[in-house]
CSV table of C-alpha atoms in Angstrom, one decimal:
chain,number,residue,atom,x,y,z
A,1345,MET,CA,-89.1,125.9,0.7
A,1346,LEU,CA,-86.3,124.9,-0.9
A,1347,LYS,CA,-85.2,128.4,-1.2
A,1348,SER,CA,-85.8,129.3,2.4
A,1349,ILE,CA,-83.4,126.5,3.2
A,1350,VAL,CA,-80.7,127.6,1.2
A,1351,PHE,CA,-81.1,131.1,2.4
A,1352,LEU,CA,-81.5,129.3,6.3
A,1353,ALA,CA,-78.3,127.6,5.2
A,1354,ALA,CA,-76.1,130.5,4.4
A,1355,LEU,CA,-77.3,132.7,6.9
A,1356,MET,CA,-76.0,130.6,9.7
A,1357,SER,CA,-72.6,129.9,8.0
A,1358,SER,CA,-71.8,133.6,7.4
A,1359,SER,CA,-71.9,133.6,11.3
A,1360,VAL,CA,-70.0,131.4,12.4
A,1361,LEU,CA,-66.9,131.9,9.7
A,1362,PHE,CA,-67.8,136.1,11.1
A,1363,CYS,CA,-67.1,134.1,14.5
A,1364,ILE,CA,-64.2,132.3,14.2
A,1365,ALA,CA,-62.9,135.7,12.5
A,1366,ALA,CA,-63.7,137.2,14.6
A,1367,GLU,CA,-62.0,134.8,18.1
A,1368,ARG,CA,-59.0,136.0,18.9
A,1369,SER,CA,-56.0,133.7,18.8
A,1370,ASN,CA,-56.9,134.4,14.5
A,1371,LEU,CA,-55.8,137.9,15.1
A,1372,HIS,CA,-53.3,139.4,12.9
A,1373,SER,CA,-51.2,141.7,13.7
A,1374,ASP,CA,-52.3,144.4,12.3
A,1375,ALA,CA,-55.1,144.5,14.1
A,1376,LEU,CA,-54.1,144.0,18.0
A,1377,PHE,CA,-54.8,148.1,19.1
A,1378,THR,CA,-54.1,149.0,23.4
A,1379,ASP,CA,-56.5,150.9,24.8
A,1380,SER,CA,-55.9,153.4,27.8
A,1381,PHE,CA,-58.0,152.4,31.0
A,1382,LYS,CA,-58.3,153.7,34.5
A,1383,VAL,CA,-56.8,152.3,36.9
A,1384,ASN,CA,-60.2,151.8,39.0
A,1385,GLU,CA,-61.3,149.5,36.2
A,1386,ILE,CA,-59.4,147.0,37.7
A,1387,ALA,CA,-60.7,144.0,39.6
A,1388,ASP,CA,-59.3,143.1,42.5
A,1389,LEU,CA,-56.6,145.0,42.0
A,1390,GLY,CA,-54.2,145.5,44.1
A,1391,HIS,CA,-51.8,147.9,44.6
A,1392,PRO,CA,-50.6,148.7,40.7
A,1393,VAL,CA,-46.4,148.2,41.0
A,1394,CYS,CA,-45.8,149.4,37.2
A,1395,THR,CA,-47.9,151.8,35.7
A,1396,LEU,CA,-47.0,153.0,31.7
A,1397,THR,CA,-48.1,154.7,28.6
A,1398,GLN,CA,-47.6,154.5,25.0
A,1399,SER,CA,-45.4,158.6,23.7
A,1400,ASN,CA,-49.6,159.1,22.1
A,1401,ASN,CA,-51.9,159.2,25.3
A,1402,THR,CA,-51.1,162.5,27.1
A,1403,SER,CA,-53.2,161.5,30.3
A,1404,GLU,CA,-52.4,161.4,34.0
A,1405,GLU,CA,-55.0,159.2,35.0
A,1406,LEU,CA,-55.4,156.4,32.3
A,1407,PHE,CA,-52.6,153.9,31.2
A,1408,ASP,CA,-52.8,151.8,28.9
A,1409,TYR,CA,-50.7,148.4,30.3
A,1410,VAL,CA,-50.3,148.0,34.3
A,1411,GLU,CA,-48.2,145.5,36.4
A,1412,GLY,CA,-49.1,144.6,40.2
A,1413,ASP,CA,-50.6,142.2,42.9
A,1414,ILE,CA,-54.2,140.8,41.9
A,1415,CYS,CA,-56.1,140.3,44.9
A,1416,PRO,CA,-59.2,138.6,44.7
A,1417,VAL,CA,-61.8,139.2,47.6
A,1418,GLY,CA,-62.4,135.7,49.5
A,1419,SER,CA,-59.6,134.3,47.8
A,1420,GLY,CA,-56.0,135.1,50.7
A,1421,ALA,CA,-54.1,134.3,47.3
A,1422,CYS,CA,-52.6,136.9,45.8
A,1423,THR,CA,-51.2,137.0,42.5
A,1424,TYR,CA,-48.8,139.7,40.2
A,1425,SER,CA,-50.1,139.9,36.8
A,1426,ALA,CA,-50.3,141.9,34.4
A,1427,ILE,CA,-53.1,143.8,32.5
A,1428,ILE,CA,-53.8,145.6,29.8
A,1429,LYS,CA,-57.3,146.5,27.5
A,1430,LEU,CA,-56.6,144.7,23.7
A,1431,ASN,CA,-59.0,145.4,21.5
A,1432,GLY,CA,-60.9,146.8,23.9
A,1433,LYS,CA,-61.6,144.0,26.1
A,1434,MET,CA,-59.9,143.8,29.6
A,1435,LEU,CA,-57.7,141.1,30.2
A,1436,THR,CA,-55.3,139.6,33.2
A,1437,LEU,CA,-52.8,137.3,32.7
A,1438,LYS,CA,-50.5,136.1,34.9
A,1439,ARG,CA,-46.3,136.2,35.3
A,1440,ILE,CA,-45.4,133.2,35.3
A,1441,GLN,CA,-41.5,133.6,34.7
A,1442,SER,CA,-39.5,136.9,35.5
A,1443,ASP,CA,-35.7,138.0,36.0
A,1444,LYS,CA,-33.9,141.6,36.5
A,1445,THR,CA,-35.7,142.9,33.3
A,1446,THR,CA,-37.1,140.5,31.7
A,1447,SER,CA,-41.3,138.8,32.7
A,1448,THR,CA,-43.7,136.3,31.4
A,1449,PHE,CA,-46.8,137.1,31.7
A,1450,LYS,CA,-49.6,134.7,30.2
A,1451,ASN,CA,-53.5,133.9,30.3
A,1452,ASN,CA,-55.0,131.1,28.0
A,1453,ASP,CA,-54.5,132.4,25.2
A,1454,ILE,CA,-52.4,135.5,24.9
A,1455,SER,CA,-48.9,135.7,26.0
A,1456,ILE,CA,-47.4,139.2,27.2
A,1457,THR,CA,-43.2,139.4,27.7
A,1458,THR,CA,-41.6,142.5,28.4
A,1459,ILE,CA,-38.1,143.9,28.8
A,1460,GLN,CA,-37.9,146.9,31.5
A,1461,SER,CA,-35.0,149.3,31.1
A,1462,SER,CA,-34.8,152.6,33.2
A,1463,LEU,CA,-35.0,155.9,31.7
A,1464,GLN,CA,-30.9,157.9,31.3
A,1465,LYS,CA,-32.4,160.7,33.6
A,1466,SER,CA,-35.5,158.8,35.7
A,1467,ASN,CA,-36.0,159.2,38.7
A,1468,MET,CA,-33.9,157.6,41.1
A,1469,GLU,CA,-35.2,156.8,43.7
A,1470,GLU,CA,-35.6,154.2,46.6
A,1471,GLU,CA,-39.6,153.2,46.2
A,1472,GLY,CA,-38.9,152.8,42.4
A,1473,ASN,CA,-38.3,155.2,39.7
A,1474,ASP,CA,-40.0,156.0,35.6
A,1475,VAL,CA,-38.8,153.1,33.6
A,1476,LYS,CA,-39.2,152.7,29.6
A,1477,LEU,CA,-41.0,148.7,28.4
A,1478,SER,CA,-41.3,146.4,25.0
A,1479,ILE,CA,-43.8,144.6,24.6
A,1480,THR,CA,-44.4,142.0,22.8
A,1481,ILE,CA,-47.8,140.4,22.4
A,1482,ARG,CA,-48.5,136.9,21.0
A,1483,ALA,CA,-51.7,134.8,19.6
A,1484,ARG,CA,-51.2,131.7,18.3
A,1485,ASN,CA,-51.6,134.1,14.8
A,1486,SER,CA,-49.7,137.0,15.4
A,1487,GLU,CA,-47.5,139.1,17.3
A,1488,LYS,CA,-47.1,143.0,18.2
A,1489,LYS,CA,-45.0,144.7,19.8
A,1490,PHE,CA,-45.4,148.0,22.0
A,1491,TYR,CA,-43.0,150.5,23.7
A,1492,LEU,CA,-44.7,152.3,26.3
A,1493,SER,CA,-43.2,153.9,29.2
A,1494,GLY,CA,-44.1,155.1,33.1
A,1495,TYR,CA,-43.2,154.5,35.8
A,1496,CYS,CA,-42.4,151.1,38.6
A,1497,GLY,CA,-41.8,151.0,42.3
A,1498,ILE,CA,-43.2,150.4,45.5
C-alpha cells in the first residue's frame, strides 16, 4: 500500500514539474521558434497590412508574421494586432505603442517589439512598400530576435 502511494505521488509530482517546465513564460530563448502559416488561418483578420517571412521560407502562401486589424464579429471595434505562430501556437498581440518605425505589441505572456526599415531597392508605391523587420520577442525569462522581410501596405 505504501509503495502504491509513493509511486502515485512520484507520478503526480513529475507531471506537475513537466507542466511547469512547458509553460510559455518559462521558455528559454533557444526554445522559441516560429512556424509559418496561411493568412486565412487568422480568425477575424479584416485585412493583412504587413505579411512577412524569414529568409528560409520560400512559399508565397505562407508567412511567419502578419499585422492587421482584428475585428471580432459583432463587437464593432477593431484592434490593430500582430499575429505570429510561436512554438506551434497562434498568438495575437495587441499594439500598445507605435511611432514611424517602431511598434510594440503585447498579450498576457509575451511582448513583441518591431523595428521596420525599407529595403534599398524597394518597390515604393503609394499603397505600401517592401520592408525588412527586426522582431524581438520577450517572454518572462527569455528573449529572441528574428529578421523578416516582406510587404507592408494598404
